[in-house]
mmCIF file of C-alpha atoms in Angstrom:
data_model
loop_
_atom_site.group_PDB
_atom_site.id
_atom_site.type_symbol
_atom_site.label_atom_id
_atom_site.label_comp_id
_atom_site.label_asym_id
_atom_site.label_seq_id
_atom_site.Cartn_x
_atom_site.Cartn_y
_atom_site.Cartn_z
ATOM 1 C CA MET A 42 -0.174 -0.096 -0.064
ATOM 2 C CA THR A 43 1.291 3.575 -0.543
ATOM 3 C CA THR A 44 1.200 5.961 1.987
ATOM 4 C CA LEU A 45 -1.838 7.673 0.707
ATOM 5 C CA GLU A 46 -3.822 4.325 0.661
ATOM 6 C CA ILE A 47 -2.977 4.036 4.179
ATOM 7 C CA GLN A 48 -4.151 7.414 4.915
ATOM 8 C CA ARG A 49 -7.408 6.592 3.252
ATOM 9 C CA ALA A 50 -7.751 3.342 4.723
ATOM 10 C CA LEU A 51 -7.178 4.691 8.114
ATOM 11 C CA ALA A 52 -9.493 7.643 7.633
ATOM 12 C CA ALA A 53 -12.389 5.342 6.682
ATOM 13 C CA ARG A 54 -12.032 3.606 9.783
ATOM 14 C CA GLY A 55 -12.223 6.414 12.106
ATOM 15 C CA PHE A 56 -8.560 6.836 12.766
ATOM 16 C CA ASN A 57 -7.150 10.572 11.999
ATOM 17 C CA PRO A 58 -3.833 10.166 9.890
ATOM 18 C CA GLY A 59 -4.002 14.197 9.388
ATOM 19 C CA PRO A 60 -4.358 15.286 5.789
ATOM 20 C CA LEU A 61 -4.658 13.028 2.971
ATOM 21 C CA ASP A 62 -1.369 13.937 1.344
ATOM 22 C CA GLY A 63 0.526 10.983 1.095
ATOM 23 C CA LEU A 64 3.390 12.268 3.300
ATOM 24 C CA TRP A 65 4.461 9.772 6.237
ATOM 25 C CA GLY A 66 4.534 12.059 9.257
ATOM 26 C CA PRO A 67 4.025 11.856 13.105
ATOM 27 C CA LYS A 68 -0.017 11.708 12.813
ATOM 28 C CA THR A 69 -0.086 9.066 10.276
ATOM 29 C CA LYS A 70 2.055 6.835 12.488
ATOM 30 C CA ALA A 71 0.134 7.743 15.450
ATOM 31 C CA ALA A 72 -2.952 6.540 13.664
ATOM 32 C CA VAL A 73 -1.443 3.336 12.442
ATOM 33 C CA VAL A 74 -0.485 2.597 16.049
ATOM 34 C CA ALA A 75 -3.938 3.328 17.082
ATOM 35 C CA PHE A 76 -5.318 1.080 14.478
ATOM 36 C CA GLN A 77 -2.662 -1.671 15.160
ATOM 37 C CA ARG A 78 -3.912 -1.628 18.998
ATOM 38 C CA SER A 79 -7.690 -1.919 18.069
ATOM 39 C CA ALA A 80 -6.872 -4.654 15.725
ATOM 40 C CA GLY A 81 -5.067 -6.518 18.195
ATOM 41 C CA LEU A 82 -1.821 -6.129 16.073
ATOM 42 C CA TYR A 83 1.751 -5.229 17.662
ATOM 43 C CA PRO A 84 1.759 -1.535 17.856
ATOM 44 C CA ASP A 85 5.085 -0.620 16.308
ATOM 45 C CA GLY A 86 3.624 2.130 13.654
ATOM 46 C CA ILE A 87 4.829 0.043 10.949
ATOM 47 C CA VAL A 88 2.720 -1.072 8.208
ATOM 48 C CA GLY A 89 4.010 -4.575 7.466
ATOM 49 C CA PRO A 90 2.024 -7.542 5.970
ATOM 50 C CA LYS A 91 -0.239 -8.146 9.012
ATOM 51 C CA THR A 92 -1.062 -4.380 9.214
ATOM 52 C CA THR A 93 -1.571 -4.191 5.497
ATOM 53 C CA MET A 94 -3.741 -7.145 5.550
ATOM 54 C CA ALA A 95 -6.006 -6.005 8.243
ATOM 55 C CA LEU A 96 -6.327 -2.356 6.409
ATOM 56 C CA GLU A 97 -7.347 -3.941 3.016
ATOM 57 C CA VAL A 98 -10.362 -5.704 4.601
ATOM 58 C CA PRO A 99 -13.314 -4.101 2.991
ATOM 59 C CA TRP A 100 -14.843 -1.443 5.004
ATOM 60 C CA PRO A 101 -17.354 -0.942 6.177
ATOM 61 C CA PRO A 102 -18.215 -4.529 6.801
ATOM 62 C CA ALA A 103 -20.386 -6.349 4.392
ATOM 63 C CA SER A 104 -23.137 -6.911 7.263
ATOM 64 C CA GLY A 105 -24.411 -3.386 6.639
ATOM 65 C CA SER A 106 -24.222 -2.810 10.771
ATOM 66 C CA ASP A 107 -22.500 0.244 12.105
ATOM 67 C CA PRO A 108 -19.066 -0.646 13.188
ATOM 68 C CA ALA A 109 -18.093 -0.083 16.689
ATOM 69 C CA PRO A 110 -16.006 3.127 17.197
ATOM 70 C CA PRO A 111 -12.392 2.316 17.784
ATOM 71 C CA ARG A 112 -11.314 2.541 21.371
ATOM 72 C CA GLN A 113 -8.942 5.240 22.492
ATOM 73 C CA SER A 114 -5.479 4.208 23.057
ATOM 74 C CA SER A 115 -2.110 5.591 23.650
ATOM 75 C CA SER A 116 -0.771 7.482 20.209
ATOM 76 C CA ALA A 117 2.780 7.035 19.011
ATOM 77 C CA ILE A 118 3.761 10.392 20.644
ATOM 78 C CA GLY A 119 2.270 9.187 23.958
ATOM 79 C CA LEU A 120 4.108 5.815 23.681
ATOM 80 C CA ALA A 121 7.369 7.430 22.912
ATOM 81 C CA ALA A 122 6.940 9.816 25.962
ATOM 82 C CA LEU A 123 6.092 6.907 28.353
ATOM 83 C CA ILE A 124 9.224 4.647 27.209
ATOM 84 C CA SER A 125 11.398 7.881 27.709
ATOM 85 C CA ARG A 126 10.169 8.171 31.256
ATOM 86 C CA GLU A 127 10.466 4.686 32.179
ATOM 87 C CA GLY A 128 13.723 3.692 30.464
ATOM 88 C CA ARG A 129 14.407 0.296 28.612
ATOM 89 C CA LYS A 130 16.427 -2.096 30.787
ATOM 90 C CA LEU A 131 17.117 -5.614 29.636
ATOM 91 C CA THR A 132 18.709 -6.588 32.982
ATOM 92 C CA ALA A 133 16.491 -6.739 36.220
ATOM 93 C CA TYR A 134 17.021 -4.041 38.941
ATOM 94 C CA ARG A 135 15.684 -2.587 41.937
ATOM 95 C CA ASP A 136 13.834 0.867 41.411
ATOM 96 C CA SER A 137 14.217 4.008 43.466
ATOM 97 C CA VAL A 138 12.017 2.220 46.017
ATOM 98 C CA GLY A 139 13.405 -1.144 45.962
ATOM 99 C CA ILE A 140 10.826 -2.910 43.672
ATOM 100 C CA TRP A 141 12.321 -5.535 41.076
ATOM 101 C CA THR A 142 12.008 -4.022 37.695
ATOM 102 C CA ILE A 143 12.822 -4.955 33.955
ATOM 103 C CA GLY A 144 12.219 -3.710 30.561
ATOM 104 C CA ILE A 145 10.030 -0.691 30.132
ATOM 105 C CA GLY A 146 9.021 -0.166 33.882
ATOM 106 C CA HIS A 147 7.819 -3.918 34.323
ATOM 107 C CA THR A 148 7.120 -5.070 37.926
ATOM 108 C CA ALA A 149 5.763 -8.230 39.206
ATOM 109 C CA ALA A 150 2.411 -6.073 39.644
ATOM 110 C CA ALA A 151 1.875 -6.269 35.858
ATOM 111 C CA GLY A 152 2.175 -10.078 35.699
ATOM 112 C CA ALA A 153 4.662 -12.221 34.124
ATOM 113 C CA PRO A 154 7.475 -12.307 33.931
ATOM 114 C CA VAL A 155 8.106 -11.656 37.721
ATOM 115 C CA PRO A 156 11.707 -9.674 37.783
ATOM 116 C CA TYR A 157 14.467 -11.370 40.125
ATOM 117 C CA SER A 158 18.246 -10.518 40.530
ATOM 118 C CA GLY A 159 19.880 -11.923 37.481
ATOM 119 C CA LEU A 160 16.999 -11.832 35.055
ATOM 120 C CA LYS A 161 17.895 -10.810 31.477
ATOM 121 C CA ILE A 162 15.638 -10.310 28.675
ATOM 122 C CA THR A 163 15.860 -9.505 24.831
ATOM 123 C CA ALA A 164 15.140 -6.262 23.249
ATOM 124 C CA ALA A 165 12.098 -8.277 21.440
ATOM 125 C CA GLU A 166 10.644 -9.562 24.828
ATOM 126 C CA CYS A 167 11.264 -5.967 26.364
ATOM 127 C CA ASP A 168 8.824 -4.584 23.390
ATOM 128 C CA ALA A 169 6.359 -7.678 23.686
ATOM 129 C CA ILE A 170 5.969 -7.163 27.548
ATOM 130 C CA PHE A 171 5.479 -3.569 27.256
ATOM 131 C CA ALA A 172 2.783 -4.095 24.606
ATOM 132 C CA ARG A 173 0.972 -6.577 26.701
ATOM 133 C CA ASP A 174 1.497 -4.382 30.039
ATOM 134 C CA ILE A 175 0.414 -0.885 28.734
ATOM 135 C CA VAL A 176 -2.978 -2.375 27.645
ATOM 136 C CA LYS A 177 -3.918 -2.886 31.311
ATOM 137 C CA TYR A 178 -3.321 0.808 32.053
ATOM 138 C CA GLU A 179 -5.272 2.180 29.186
ATOM 139 C CA ASP A 180 -8.108 -0.061 30.032
ATOM 140 C CA THR A 181 -8.193 1.389 33.421
ATOM 141 C CA VAL A 182 -7.898 4.895 31.911
ATOM 142 C CA ARG A 183 -10.966 4.143 29.744
ATOM 143 C CA ASP A 184 -13.137 2.594 32.658
ATOM 144 C CA VAL A 185 -12.163 5.603 35.136
ATOM 145 C CA ILE A 186 -12.859 8.588 32.985
ATOM 146 C CA ASN A 187 -16.343 8.934 31.511
ATOM 147 C CA VAL A 188 -15.593 12.348 29.587
ATOM 148 C CA THR A 189 -13.986 12.899 26.187
ATOM 149 C CA LEU A 190 -10.038 13.259 26.025
ATOM 150 C CA ALA A 191 -7.766 14.595 23.643
ATOM 151 C CA ASP A 192 -5.015 12.471 22.600
ATOM 152 C CA HIS A 193 -2.562 14.339 24.713
ATOM 153 C CA GLN A 194 -4.897 13.978 27.717
ATOM 154 C CA PHE A 195 -5.406 10.132 27.287
ATOM 155 C CA ASP A 196 -1.684 9.657 26.803
ATOM 156 C CA ALA A 197 -0.670 11.662 30.076
ATOM 157 C CA LEU A 198 -3.103 9.650 32.024
ATOM 158 C CA ALA A 199 -1.904 6.506 30.555
ATOM 159 C CA SER A 200 1.400 7.428 31.556
ATOM 160 C CA ILE A 201 0.465 8.319 34.921
ATOM 161 C CA CYS A 202 -1.673 5.048 35.502
ATOM 162 C CA TYR A 203 1.360 3.126 34.345
ATOM 163 C CA ASN A 204 3.542 4.655 37.019
ATOM 164 C CA ILE A 205 1.167 5.005 40.170
ATOM 165 C CA GLY A 206 -0.822 1.781 39.383
ATOM 166 C CA GLN A 207 -4.440 0.934 38.519
ATOM 167 C CA GLY A 208 -5.708 1.350 42.249
ATOM 168 C CA GLY A 209 -4.066 4.493 42.782
ATOM 169 C CA PHE A 210 -5.308 5.960 39.486
ATOM 170 C CA SER A 211 -8.909 4.602 39.869
ATOM 171 C CA THR A 212 -9.269 6.388 43.653
ATOM 172 C CA SER A 213 -7.360 9.598 42.503
ATOM 173 C CA THR A 214 -8.430 12.943 43.153
ATOM 174 C CA PHE A 215 -7.422 14.079 39.572
ATOM 175 C CA ALA A 216 -9.594 11.567 37.918
ATOM 176 C CA LYS A 217 -12.614 12.657 39.739
ATOM 177 C CA ARG A 218 -11.921 16.174 38.972
ATOM 178 C CA ILE A 219 -11.608 15.508 35.452
ATOM 179 C CA ASN A 220 -14.915 13.672 35.399
ATOM 180 C CA ALA A 221 -16.498 16.789 37.229
ATOM 181 C CA GLY A 222 -15.203 19.104 34.725
ATOM 182 C CA ALA A 223 -13.095 20.925 37.001
ATOM 183 C CA SER A 224 -10.780 23.695 35.806
ATOM 184 C CA ALA A 225 -7.146 23.058 34.435
ATOM 185 C CA ALA A 226 -5.558 24.471 37.460
ATOM 186 C CA GLN A 227 -7.591 22.150 39.706
ATOM 187 C CA ILE A 228 -6.560 19.137 37.732
ATOM 188 C CA ARG A 229 -2.941 19.862 37.582
ATOM 189 C CA SER A 230 -2.790 20.441 41.219
ATOM 190 C CA ALA A 231 -4.175 17.303 41.707
ATOM 191 C CA ILE A 232 -1.852 15.659 39.281
ATOM 192 C CA LEU A 233 1.053 17.253 40.725
ATOM 193 C CA SER A 234 -0.003 15.881 44.231
ATOM 194 C CA TRP A 235 1.298 12.551 43.370
ATOM 195 C CA GLN A 236 5.139 13.220 44.018
ATOM 196 C CA LYS A 237 6.492 10.404 46.167
ATOM 197 C CA PRO A 238 9.367 9.353 46.045
ATOM 198 C CA ALA A 239 10.719 12.974 45.492
ATOM 199 C CA GLU A 240 12.502 12.038 42.446
ATOM 200 C CA ILE A 241 9.248 11.535 40.251
ATOM 201 C CA LYS A 242 8.523 15.247 40.516
ATOM 202 C CA SER A 243 10.207 15.887 37.192
ATOM 203 C CA ARG A 244 8.085 13.235 35.531
ATOM 204 C CA ARG A 245 4.711 14.234 37.126
ATOM 205 C CA THR A 246 5.439 17.694 36.045
ATOM 206 C CA ALA A 247 5.963 16.457 32.574
ATOM 207 C CA GLU A 248 2.765 14.575 32.449
ATOM 208 C CA ALA A 249 0.945 17.723 33.920
ATOM 209 C CA ASP A 250 2.401 19.656 31.233
ATOM 210 C CA GLN A 251 1.256 16.939 28.708
ATOM 211 C CA PHE A 252 -2.057 16.658 29.845
ATOM 212 C CA ALA A 253 -2.786 20.484 29.343
ATOM 213 C CA THR A 254 -1.029 21.311 26.090
ATOM 214 C CA PRO A 255 -2.073 19.887 22.754
ATOM 215 C CA TYR A 256 0.556 18.063 20.492
ATOM 216 C CA SER A 257 -0.093 20.840 18.091
ATOM 217 C CA VAL A 258 1.364 23.240 20.342
ATOM 218 C CA ARG A 259 4.211 21.412 21.840
ATOM 219 C CA LEU A 260 5.268 17.676 22.134
ATOM 220 C CA PRO A 261 5.660 16.469 25.603
ATOM 221 C CA LYS A 262 9.095 16.107 27.436
ATOM 222 C CA GLY A 263 10.135 12.875 29.031
ATOM 223 C CA ARG A 264 10.828 15.073 32.282
ATOM 224 C CA SER A 265 10.438 18.320 32.869
ATOM 225 C CA THR A 266 14.086 18.964 33.469
ATOM 226 C CA ASP A 267 14.692 17.559 29.878
ATOM 227 C CA ALA A 268 16.393 20.044 27.678
ATOM 228 C CA SER A 269 14.023 19.342 24.602
ATOM 229 C CA PRO A 270 10.779 17.284 23.964
ATOM 230 C CA ILE A 271 10.727 13.781 22.963
ATOM 231 C CA LYS A 272 11.782 12.842 19.485
ATOM 232 C CA LEU A 273 9.667 10.568 17.441
ATOM 233 C CA ALA A 274 11.299 7.948 14.998
ATOM 234 C CA ALA A 275 10.754 8.525 11.294
#
């Protein structure tokens, strides 16, 4: 498929690839990632054989019934920001509070594999674990938040949930304020209240900034202390 064909197929399915201009850019890649996640494919943003086959399925379905709208999920920008915050470690280590961690912030709380001293994984295993883990936290964001979110807002909340856990997110004040239509300042204040341990402050500030700032204005930083925003792979 050409880039233009990919863009048209995405747009027909409700995924916004940006202008239908045949040019591959961040918006098109983000739409591919969202489509892959909704189709149960590995969300790498690459239109390989499996993604091509899924995009070439006739649309809308022949049954004539209205297709369900795609579930919102992390964009390519959001995934890049989250990965920059978590890091990518192929050997198990203890995090700042002593919890065994491996890959992209994977702990035993997220399921198998259970990290332990000496455990090593490959880069491919790291990506596969992350692709499985992130779904849990995206599900929590969708379940807890009952208002419409822009991509940058959903991405920021998925990043926060990945860090503080599903339980913390579900009962958080910031989630309640978002649902209640609170002011931007009130939501930001509630997000920034999650600053333990102290070294998480720069991450939480970056997430609060991400929630408040559309990607058309500025790409997010991994941490507020970073010199520049994240960079997306071409």
